[in-house]
Amino acid sequence: MVAKWLVDGRNLILPIFIFIITAALSVYLHNSLRYREFNFVSTLVEEELKKIEQIIYFQTNDKFLSIKRMAQRWEEIGSMPFKQLDTDSRNYAVYIGDGEEEFYNNNVDKKNLDTKFSIERQIDIHDKKWKIKITPTNQLVNNHQSTLPLIVLISGILIATLLAIMARYILILQIKSRNIATSNNLNNEFISTVGHELKTSLTSIHGVLGLIVGGVVGEVSDKLMDLLRIAYKNSERLNYIIDDILDAERIESGKIQLNLQTISIRPLLERAIEINSVYDKKYGVTFTIEGSSEGQEVIADKRRLMQVMANLLSNAAKFSPKDSNVIIRIKTQPGKMRIDISDKGYGIDTMPRDSVFKKFLQTDYSKIEPREETGLGLYITKCLVEIMNGEIDFYSEKGKGTTFFFTLPIAERLDK
Amino acid sequence: MTKKLKRILYIDDDEDILIIAKLALEKIGGFCVQTYKDGTEIVSYAEKFKPDVILLDVMMPVINGSSALELIKKNDSLKDIPVIFMTAKERSGELSHYLSTGVAGIIPKPFDPMSLSNEISILWRQLNDKI
């Protein structure tokens, strides 16, 4: 599996490029450090050579004697200056002569010499030509060469390998995440298409039934009409179910997209009442707004907030007695705005409190028309409020009514 | 005085929906309705029929509603005819973005055949009031 992963040809160029660049950098650093050390040893050898030059200069000031004669005299008086050389230059092999004859050689074993640092020079001292050759010992060279360049090289190659593997891994992750995004898009598209197709078919069924029930195509028997009305109402209910199921799926899979913006709450509530006026007419209730947002705005998605209001207003209307008021109250709280929707219905008393916002909530169907109920409305409402960074809850008193309330964060004002 | 709405051109790739809508609009609204399954020739249909309102399905295979709308808006003699989108694409609340493309209104599918004529008449009145 590892081998397959390594040889997989997709997107190898970047990791290889990273490896080459990093490895080349480490080789460059290694060579630079080695070069500095090399220079240092060369300087030492050069300095030693100068020292020998100076010794010869001061010890051979008799310009009338030949080099050979001087050397003989040094021999006679005790090997000066070469005795001093023996002491000072134990780290070097030194050869001194006049180009033809050797006068001095400190006889260091050739095996111990590092000849790449060797210097051989012809020097004029007191009008006489001296030939000097100096070679450092391996020990001297080694003393001035550290393992740092090698460590730098090995570390560099390791880092290069690591970076290349990381680059490859990131590329593979990118490909995977791109594939997941594509698959999510396809899934989104699939859900949207299924929804569209279901609704298109439903349009025909609902339309045909509507025309028959509406008497447009002629009269039918009462019994048949009763059955057709049932079919018609259920086709309508099916539409609500499709909408709610699509919404619930989008929320649960995190595919719902919000367009959060600052919204003036009062005009939005007025518009929500206007749009949902079908419910107040149908159930004989009046929607009334109380309270003020005191010029403050909330942060929310306008469309989704409208959907929340539509769900809560339709619920309140459905459960309200005829000719009653549904009050929408705006309250400003620290950092948030609270909106209460209160009905004067019979209250929620027969179900556990925590099940109210659950999916496929089972209500008492005898109290509302079946086509209005999908069991997803409050679940979707809660999810929408929460993804807009708000909270939702309710309180209810048997026989007196129910208040659903939700909060939304207040937008920070720029002039503050 | 508001001009009376008489002639409606409806383009939708679903033949069943065209039959239902035509029946509903003619029988209930009393409008003169012409329907087509494909919007490619929308300009010539509109030039011949001279509708007061054009109803367009959004998702159609050959030419979609937005492209058909573009053809209408590009034509000097047709550009002022109100175009209403009839769409099954998700819920009505999510279709507001179409309004920015020059659509006069949106009627979500499934529509109620009994109130379809009324819905179109209301939109027609609102548009005329604006003018």
Coordinates of C-alpha atoms in Angstrom, one line a residue:
Chain A
M1 CA 0.0 0.0 0.0
V2 CA 2.9 2.3 0.9
A3 CA 4.7 1.5 -2.3
K4 CA 1.5 2.1 -4.3
W5 CA 1.1 5.5 -2.5
L6 CA 4.7 6.4 -3.3
V7 CA 4.7 5.5 -6.9
D8 CA 1.3 7.0 -7.6
G9 CA 2.1 9.4 -10.4
R10 CA -0.5 12.1 -9.5
N11 CA 1.0 15.4 -8.4
L12 CA 4.6 14.1 -7.9
I13 CA 6.1 17.2 -9.5
L14 CA 5.8 19.5 -6.5
P15 CA 7.2 17.0 -3.9
I16 CA 10.1 16.2 -6.3
F17 CA 10.8 19.9 -6.8
I18 CA 10.7 20.6 -3.0
F19 CA 13.1 17.6 -2.5
I20 CA 15.6 18.8 -5.1
I21 CA 15.5 22.4 -3.8
T22 CA 16.0 21.5 -0.2
A23 CA 18.6 18.8 -0.9
A24 CA 20.5 21.3 -3.1
L25 CA 20.4 23.8 -0.3
S26 CA 21.8 21.4 2.2
V27 CA 24.6 20.3 -0.2
Y28 CA 25.4 24.0 -0.7
L29 CA 25.6 24.6 3.0
H30 CA 27.7 21.5 3.5
N31 CA 30.2 22.6 0.8
S32 CA 30.3 26.2 2.2
L33 CA 31.2 24.8 5.7
R34 CA 33.8 22.4 4.3
Y35 CA 35.3 25.3 2.2
R36 CA 35.7 27.4 5.3
E37 CA 37.5 24.6 7.1
F38 CA 39.6 23.9 4.0
N39 CA 40.6 27.6 3.8
F40 CA 41.4 27.6 7.5
V41 CA 43.9 24.7 7.1
S42 CA 45.3 26.3 4.0
T43 CA 45.9 29.5 6.0
L44 CA 47.6 27.6 8.7
V45 CA 50.0 26.0 6.2
E46 CA 50.6 29.3 4.5
E47 CA 51.4 30.9 7.9
E48 CA 53.8 28.0 8.7
L49 CA 55.5 28.6 5.4
K50 CA 56.0 32.3 6.2
K51 CA 57.4 31.4 9.6
I52 CA 60.0 29.1 7.9
E53 CA 60.7 31.9 5.5
Q54 CA 61.4 34.3 8.3
I55 CA 63.6 31.9 10.2
I56 CA 65.7 31.4 7.0
Y57 CA 65.7 35.2 6.5
F58 CA 67.1 35.9 9.9
Q59 CA 69.5 33.0 10.0
T60 CA 71.0 33.4 6.5
N61 CA 72.0 37.1 6.5
D62 CA 75.5 36.4 5.2
K63 CA 74.9 37.1 1.6
F64 CA 78.4 36.1 0.5
L65 CA 78.0 32.5 1.5
S66 CA 76.2 30.0 -0.8
I67 CA 73.1 28.2 0.5
K68 CA 75.1 25.0 0.6
R69 CA 77.9 26.6 2.6
M70 CA 75.3 28.1 5.0
A71 CA 73.7 24.7 5.5
Q72 CA 77.0 23.2 6.2
R73 CA 77.7 25.9 8.8
W74 CA 74.3 25.3 10.4
E75 CA 75.2 21.7 10.6
E76 CA 78.4 22.6 12.3
I77 CA 76.9 25.0 14.8
G78 CA 74.0 22.6 15.8
S79 CA 71.4 22.5 13.0
M80 CA 70.2 26.0 13.2
P81 CA 67.7 27.1 12.1
F82 CA 66.3 23.6 11.4
K83 CA 66.4 22.7 15.1
Q84 CA 63.8 25.4 15.7
L85 CA 61.8 24.0 12.8
D86 CA 61.8 20.5 14.3
T87 CA 60.2 21.9 17.4
D88 CA 57.7 24.2 15.8
S89 CA 56.7 22.2 12.8
R90 CA 56.0 18.8 14.1
N91 CA 52.5 19.0 12.4
Y92 CA 54.1 19.5 9.0
A93 CA 56.5 17.7 6.7
V94 CA 59.1 20.3 5.7
Y95 CA 61.5 20.1 2.9
I96 CA 64.1 22.8 2.3
G97 CA 66.6 22.9 -0.5
D98 CA 68.0 25.1 -3.3
G99 CA 66.2 23.3 -6.0
E100 CA 69.0 20.8 -6.6
E101 CA 70.0 19.6 -3.2
E102 CA 68.0 18.9 -0.1
F103 CA 69.3 20.7 3.1
Y104 CA 66.6 19.8 5.5
N105 CA 63.8 17.2 5.7
N106 CA 62.1 16.5 9.0
N107 CA 61.2 13.0 7.8
V108 CA 57.5 12.8 8.6
D109 CA 56.0 9.6 7.4
K110 CA 54.4 10.2 4.0
K111 CA 51.4 8.1 5.0
N112 CA 50.5 10.6 7.6
L113 CA 50.4 13.6 5.2
D114 CA 47.5 15.3 3.6
T115 CA 49.0 16.3 0.3
K116 CA 46.1 18.3 -1.0
F117 CA 47.1 21.1 1.4
S118 CA 50.8 20.9 0.4
I119 CA 52.6 24.1 -0.6
E120 CA 55.8 24.2 -2.6
R121 CA 57.4 27.5 -3.2
Q122 CA 60.6 29.0 -4.7
I123 CA 61.6 32.0 -2.5
D124 CA 64.3 34.7 -3.0
I125 CA 66.0 35.4 0.3
H126 CA 69.2 37.6 0.3
D127 CA 69.5 37.1 -3.4
K128 CA 69.5 33.4 -3.1
K129 CA 66.8 31.0 -4.3
W130 CA 65.3 28.7 -1.7
K131 CA 62.9 26.0 -2.4
I132 CA 60.5 25.2 0.4
K133 CA 57.8 22.5 0.5
I134 CA 55.5 22.1 3.4
T135 CA 52.7 19.5 3.8
P136 CA 50.4 19.3 6.9
T137 CA 49.8 16.0 8.6
N138 CA 46.5 14.2 8.6
Q139 CA 46.2 14.8 12.3
L140 CA 46.5 18.6 11.9
V141 CA 43.9 18.6 9.1
N142 CA 41.5 16.4 11.1
N143 CA 41.9 18.6 14.1
H144 CA 40.4 21.5 12.1
Q145 CA 37.7 19.6 10.3
S146 CA 34.5 19.0 12.2
T147 CA 31.5 16.7 11.5
L148 CA 29.2 19.8 11.2
P149 CA 29.1 19.9 7.4
L150 CA 28.3 16.2 7.3
I151 CA 25.5 16.6 9.9
V152 CA 24.2 19.6 7.9
L153 CA 24.2 17.5 4.7
I154 CA 22.4 14.4 6.3
S155 CA 19.9 16.6 8.1
G156 CA 19.2 18.5 4.9
I157 CA 18.6 15.4 2.9
L158 CA 16.3 14.1 5.7
I159 CA 14.4 17.4 5.9
A160 CA 14.1 17.4 2.0
T161 CA 12.6 13.9 2.2
L162 CA 10.2 14.9 5.0
L163 CA 9.1 18.0 3.1
A164 CA 8.5 16.0 -0.1
I165 CA 6.4 13.5 1.8
M166 CA 4.5 16.2 3.5
A167 CA 3.9 18.0 0.2
R168 CA 2.7 14.8 -1.3
Y169 CA 0.4 14.1 1.7
I170 CA -1.1 17.6 1.5
L171 CA -1.7 17.2 -2.2
I172 CA -3.4 13.9 -1.7
L173 CA -5.6 15.4 1.1
Q174 CA -6.4 18.3 -1.2
I175 CA -7.5 15.9 -4.0
K176 CA -9.6 14.0 -1.4
S177 CA -11.2 17.1 -0.1
R178 CA -11.9 18.3 -3.6
N179 CA -13.5 14.9 -4.4
I180 CA -15.6 15.2 -1.2
A181 CA -16.6 18.7 -2.2
T182 CA -17.5 17.5 -5.7
S183 CA -19.5 14.6 -4.2
N184 CA -21.3 17.0 -1.8
N185 CA -22.1 19.2 -4.8
L186 CA -23.4 16.2 -6.7
N187 CA -25.4 15.2 -3.6
N188 CA -26.8 18.7 -3.3
E189 CA -27.7 18.7 -7.0
F190 CA -29.3 15.2 -6.6
I191 CA -31.5 16.3 -3.7
S192 CA -32.5 19.5 -5.5
T193 CA -33.3 17.5 -8.6
V194 CA -35.3 14.9 -6.8
G195 CA -37.2 17.7 -5.0
H196 CA -37.9 19.4 -8.4
E197 CA -39.0 16.2 -10.0
L198 CA -41.3 15.3 -7.1
K199 CA -42.9 18.7 -7.2
T200 CA -43.3 18.7 -11.0
S201 CA -45.3 15.5 -10.8
L202 CA -47.2 16.8 -7.8
T203 CA -48.1 19.9 -9.8
S204 CA -50.0 17.7 -12.2
I205 CA -51.7 15.6 -9.5
H206 CA -52.6 18.6 -7.4
G207 CA -53.7 20.6 -10.5
V208 CA -56.0 17.8 -11.8
L209 CA -57.5 17.2 -8.4
G210 CA -57.9 21.0 -7.8
L211 CA -59.7 21.5 -11.1
I212 CA -62.1 18.6 -10.4
V213 CA -62.7 19.6 -6.8
G214 CA -63.2 23.2 -7.9
G215 CA -65.9 22.1 -10.3
V216 CA -64.1 23.4 -13.4
V217 CA -64.6 20.2 -15.4
G218 CA -68.1 19.5 -14.4
E219 CA -70.1 18.0 -11.6
V220 CA -69.2 14.8 -9.8
S221 CA -71.2 12.8 -7.3
D222 CA -70.9 13.8 -3.6
K223 CA -69.2 10.5 -2.7
L224 CA -66.6 10.9 -5.4
M225 CA -66.2 14.6 -4.4
D226 CA -65.5 13.6 -0.8
L227 CA -62.8 11.2 -1.9
L228 CA -61.3 13.6 -4.4
R229 CA -61.1 16.3 -1.6
I230 CA -59.1 13.8 0.5
A231 CA -56.8 13.2 -2.4
Y232 CA -56.5 16.9 -3.0
K233 CA -55.7 17.8 0.6
N234 CA -53.1 15.1 0.8
S235 CA -51.4 16.2 -2.4
E236 CA -51.1 19.6 -0.7
R237 CA -49.7 18.0 2.4
L238 CA -47.2 16.0 0.3
N239 CA -45.8 19.3 -1.0
Y240 CA -45.2 20.5 2.6
I241 CA -43.6 17.2 3.4
I242 CA -41.2 17.5 0.4
D243 CA -40.2 21.0 1.4
D244 CA -39.6 20.1 5.0
I245 CA -37.8 16.9 4.2
L246 CA -35.5 18.7 1.8
D247 CA -34.8 21.4 4.4
A248 CA -34.2 18.9 7.2
E249 CA -31.8 17.0 5.0
R250 CA -29.9 20.2 4.2
I251 CA -29.7 21.2 7.8
E252 CA -28.5 17.8 9.0
S253 CA -25.9 17.4 6.4
G254 CA -24.6 21.0 7.0
K255 CA -25.4 22.0 3.4
I256 CA -27.6 24.8 4.3
Q257 CA -26.1 28.1 3.3
L258 CA -26.7 31.2 5.3
N259 CA -26.5 34.8 4.1
L260 CA -26.1 36.5 7.5
Q261 CA -26.8 40.3 7.4
T262 CA -28.0 43.0 9.6
I263 CA -31.8 43.2 9.6
S264 CA -34.3 45.6 11.1
I265 CA -36.6 43.3 13.0
R266 CA -39.8 45.3 13.1
P267 CA -40.2 45.7 9.3
L268 CA -39.3 42.1 8.8
L269 CA -42.0 41.0 11.3
E270 CA -44.5 43.2 9.6
R271 CA -43.6 41.6 6.2
A272 CA -43.8 38.1 7.8
I273 CA -47.4 38.9 9.0
E274 CA -48.3 40.2 5.5
I275 CA -47.0 37.1 3.8
N276 CA -48.7 34.8 6.3
S277 CA -52.0 36.7 6.3
V278 CA -53.5 33.6 4.7
Y279 CA -53.4 31.9 8.1
D280 CA -55.0 34.8 10.0
K281 CA -57.8 34.8 7.5
K282 CA -58.2 31.1 7.4
Y283 CA -58.2 30.6 11.2
G284 CA -59.9 33.9 12.1
V285 CA -57.1 35.2 14.2
T286 CA -55.3 38.6 14.2
F287 CA -51.5 39.0 14.3
T288 CA -50.4 42.0 16.4
I289 CA -46.9 43.3 17.0
E290 CA -46.0 44.8 20.3
G291 CA -42.8 46.3 21.5
S292 CA -40.0 48.0 19.7
S293 CA -36.5 47.0 18.6
E294 CA -35.3 50.6 19.6
G295 CA -33.5 51.1 16.3
Q296 CA -31.4 48.0 16.8
E297 CA -30.7 45.4 14.2
V298 CA -30.2 41.7 14.4
I299 CA -27.7 39.4 12.5
A300 CA -29.7 36.8 10.7
D301 CA -30.4 35.3 7.3
K302 CA -33.5 37.2 6.0
R303 CA -35.0 34.2 4.1
R304 CA -34.5 31.8 6.9
L305 CA -35.8 34.2 9.5
M306 CA -38.9 34.5 7.3
Q307 CA -39.2 30.8 7.3
V308 CA -38.9 30.7 11.1
M309 CA -41.6 33.3 11.4
A310 CA -43.9 31.5 8.9
N311 CA -43.6 28.3 10.9
L312 CA -44.3 29.9 14.2
L313 CA -47.1 32.2 13.0
S314 CA -48.8 29.3 11.2
N315 CA -48.5 27.1 14.3
A316 CA -49.9 29.9 16.5
A317 CA -52.8 30.5 14.1
K318 CA -53.6 26.8 13.8
F319 CA -53.8 26.4 17.6
S320 CA -55.6 29.6 18.4
P321 CA -59.3 29.9 19.0
K322 CA -61.3 31.9 16.5
D323 CA -61.3 35.7 16.8
S324 CA -58.3 35.6 19.1
N325 CA -55.1 37.6 19.0
V326 CA -51.7 36.2 18.2
I327 CA -49.2 38.6 19.8
I328 CA -45.7 39.0 18.4
R329 CA -43.6 40.8 21.0
I330 CA -40.2 42.3 20.5
K331 CA -37.9 42.5 23.5
T332 CA -34.4 43.8 23.6
Q333 CA -32.0 42.0 25.9
P334 CA -28.3 42.4 26.5
G335 CA -26.6 41.4 23.2
K336 CA -29.7 39.9 21.8
M337 CA -33.2 40.5 20.6
R338 CA -36.0 38.2 21.7
I339 CA -39.2 37.6 19.7
D340 CA -42.2 36.0 21.4
I341 CA -45.1 34.6 19.5
S342 CA -48.0 34.0 21.9
D343 CA -51.3 32.3 21.1
K344 CA -54.4 31.8 23.3
G345 CA -54.8 28.2 22.4
Y346 CA -55.2 25.2 24.7
G347 CA -51.5 24.9 25.4
I348 CA -49.1 22.1 25.1
D349 CA -49.7 19.7 28.0
T350 CA -49.9 16.2 26.6
M351 CA -46.3 15.7 25.4
P352 CA -42.9 15.7 27.1
R353 CA -41.4 19.1 26.9
D354 CA -38.2 18.0 25.2
S355 CA -40.1 16.3 22.4
V356 CA -41.7 19.5 21.0
F357 CA -38.7 20.3 18.8
K358 CA -38.0 16.7 17.8
K359 CA -38.4 15.4 14.3
F360 CA -41.8 14.0 13.3
L361 CA -43.5 15.5 16.3
Q362 CA -46.8 13.8 16.9
T363 CA -49.5 16.3 17.7
D364 CA -53.2 15.8 18.3
Y365 CA -54.4 15.7 14.7
S366 CA -58.0 16.1 15.7
K367 CA -57.3 19.7 16.4
I368 CA -55.7 20.7 13.1
E369 CA -56.3 19.7 9.5
P370 CA -54.0 16.9 8.5
R371 CA -52.5 18.6 5.5
E372 CA -50.9 21.3 7.6
E373 CA -48.9 18.9 9.7
T374 CA -45.5 17.4 8.6
G375 CA -44.0 16.9 12.0
L376 CA -40.8 18.7 10.9
G377 CA -41.8 22.4 11.3
L378 CA -40.6 23.0 14.8
Y379 CA -37.6 20.8 14.3
I380 CA -36.5 22.9 11.3
T381 CA -37.4 26.1 13.1
K382 CA -35.2 25.2 16.0
C383 CA -32.3 24.2 13.7
L384 CA -32.6 27.4 11.7
V385 CA -32.6 29.6 14.8
E386 CA -29.6 27.8 16.2
I387 CA -27.5 28.0 13.1
M388 CA -28.2 31.7 13.1
N389 CA -26.6 31.8 16.6
G390 CA -29.9 32.1 18.4
E391 CA -31.9 30.1 20.9
I392 CA -35.5 28.9 20.9
D393 CA -37.9 27.7 23.6
F394 CA -41.5 27.9 24.7
Y395 CA -43.7 28.1 27.8
S396 CA -47.2 26.9 27.9
E397 CA -50.2 26.9 30.3
K398 CA -53.0 24.5 29.8
G399 CA -56.1 26.4 28.6
K400 CA -54.4 29.7 28.4
G401 CA -52.0 29.4 25.5
T402 CA -48.5 28.9 24.4
T403 CA -45.6 31.3 23.8
F404 CA -42.7 30.3 21.5
F405 CA -39.8 32.6 21.8
F406 CA -36.4 32.9 20.1
T407 CA -33.4 35.1 20.3
L408 CA -31.1 36.5 17.7
P409 CA -27.7 38.3 18.2
I410 CA -27.9 42.1 18.0
A411 CA -25.7 43.7 15.3
E412 CA -22.9 45.8 16.7
R413 CA -23.5 49.4 15.8
L414 CA -20.7 51.1 14.0
D415 CA -21.3 54.5 15.7
K416 CA -20.7 52.9 19.1
Chain B
M1 CA -56.8 53.0 -15.5
T2 CA -55.3 49.5 -15.3
K3 CA -55.1 47.7 -18.6
K4 CA -57.1 44.5 -18.5
L5 CA -55.1 41.2 -18.5
K6 CA -56.3 39.1 -21.4
R7 CA -53.6 37.1 -23.1
I8 CA -51.2 34.8 -21.4
L9 CA -48.3 32.9 -23.0
Y10 CA -47.1 29.9 -21.0
I11 CA -44.0 27.9 -21.7
D12 CA -43.3 24.7 -19.8
D13 CA -41.7 21.4 -20.8
D14 CA -44.3 19.4 -18.9
E15 CA -47.3 18.9 -21.1
D16 CA -49.6 17.8 -18.3
I17 CA -48.9 21.0 -16.4
L18 CA -49.6 23.1 -19.5
I19 CA -53.0 21.3 -20.0
I20 CA -53.9 22.0 -16.3
A21 CA -52.7 25.6 -16.3
K22 CA -54.4 26.4 -19.6
L23 CA -57.7 24.9 -18.4
A24 CA -57.5 26.7 -15.1
L25 CA -56.6 30.1 -16.6
E26 CA -59.2 29.9 -19.4
K27 CA -62.1 28.4 -17.4
I28 CA -61.5 30.3 -14.1
G29 CA -59.7 33.4 -15.2
G30 CA -61.3 33.8 -18.6
F31 CA -57.9 34.5 -20.2
C32 CA -56.8 33.6 -23.7
V33 CA -53.9 31.2 -23.2
Q34 CA -51.3 29.8 -25.6
T35 CA -48.9 27.2 -24.4
Y36 CA -45.6 25.8 -25.8
K37 CA -43.3 23.0 -24.6
D38 CA -40.0 24.7 -25.6
G39 CA -38.8 28.2 -25.2
T40 CA -36.3 28.3 -28.1
E41 CA -38.8 30.2 -30.3
I42 CA -40.2 32.3 -27.5
V43 CA -39.5 35.6 -29.4
S44 CA -41.5 34.5 -32.5
Y45 CA -44.3 33.1 -30.3
A46 CA -44.6 36.3 -28.3
E47 CA -44.4 38.5 -31.4
K48 CA -47.2 36.5 -33.0
F49 CA -49.4 36.1 -30.0
K50 CA -48.7 39.5 -28.3
P51 CA -49.3 38.3 -24.7
D52 CA -49.9 40.6 -21.8
V53 CA -48.0 38.3 -19.5
I54 CA -45.6 35.5 -20.1
L55 CA -45.4 32.5 -17.8
L56 CA -42.1 30.6 -17.9
D57 CA -41.0 27.4 -16.3
V58 CA -37.5 27.7 -14.9
M59 CA -36.0 24.3 -15.5
M60 CA -36.5 23.3 -19.1
P61 CA -34.2 21.1 -21.1
V62 CA -33.5 23.0 -24.3
I63 CA -33.6 26.6 -23.1
N64 CA -34.1 27.3 -19.4
G65 CA -36.4 30.1 -18.0
S66 CA -33.5 32.5 -17.3
S67 CA -32.2 32.2 -20.9
A68 CA -35.7 32.6 -22.3
L69 CA -36.2 35.7 -20.2
E70 CA -33.0 37.1 -21.6
L71 CA -34.3 36.7 -25.1
I72 CA -37.4 38.6 -24.2
K73 CA -35.6 41.4 -22.4
K74 CA -33.2 41.8 -25.4
N75 CA -36.1 42.4 -27.8
D76 CA -37.3 46.0 -27.9
S77 CA -40.9 45.2 -28.8
L78 CA -41.2 42.5 -26.1
K79 CA -39.0 43.7 -23.2
D80 CA -41.8 45.4 -21.4
I81 CA -44.0 42.3 -21.2
P82 CA -44.0 41.1 -17.6
V83 CA -42.5 37.6 -17.2
I84 CA -43.6 35.4 -14.3
F85 CA -41.5 32.3 -13.4
M86 CA -43.4 29.1 -12.6
T87 CA -41.0 26.9 -10.7
A88 CA -40.8 23.7 -8.7
K89 CA -37.3 24.6 -7.7
E90 CA -37.4 24.4 -4.0
R91 CA -39.5 26.6 -1.8
S92 CA -40.9 30.0 -2.8
G93 CA -38.9 31.7 -0.1
E94 CA -35.7 30.6 -1.7
L95 CA -36.5 32.0 -5.1
S96 CA -36.1 35.7 -4.3
H97 CA -32.8 35.8 -6.2
Y98 CA -34.7 35.4 -9.5
L99 CA -36.4 38.7 -8.8
S100 CA -33.1 40.5 -9.4
T101 CA -33.0 39.1 -12.9
G102 CA -35.9 41.1 -14.1
V103 CA -38.7 38.7 -13.3
A104 CA -42.1 40.3 -12.5
G105 CA -43.1 37.5 -10.1
I106 CA -42.6 33.9 -9.0
I107 CA -45.3 31.3 -8.6
P108 CA -44.1 28.2 -7.0
K109 CA -45.2 24.8 -8.1
P110 CA -47.3 23.0 -7.3
F111 CA -49.7 25.8 -7.8
D112 CA -53.3 25.8 -6.8
P113 CA -55.3 25.7 -10.2
M114 CA -58.3 27.4 -8.5
S115 CA -56.3 30.4 -7.4
L116 CA -53.7 30.6 -10.2
S117 CA -55.7 33.1 -12.2
N118 CA -56.2 35.3 -9.2
E119 CA -52.5 35.1 -8.3
I120 CA -51.5 36.3 -11.8
S121 CA -54.2 39.0 -11.8
I122 CA -52.8 40.3 -8.4
L123 CA -49.3 40.4 -9.8
W124 CA -50.6 42.1 -13.0
R125 CA -52.4 44.8 -10.9
Q126 CA -49.3 45.4 -8.8
L127 CA -47.1 45.8 -11.9
N128 CA -49.6 48.2 -13.4
D129 CA -49.9 50.2 -10.2
K130 CA -46.1 50.6 -10.1
I131 CA -46.2 52.0 -13.7

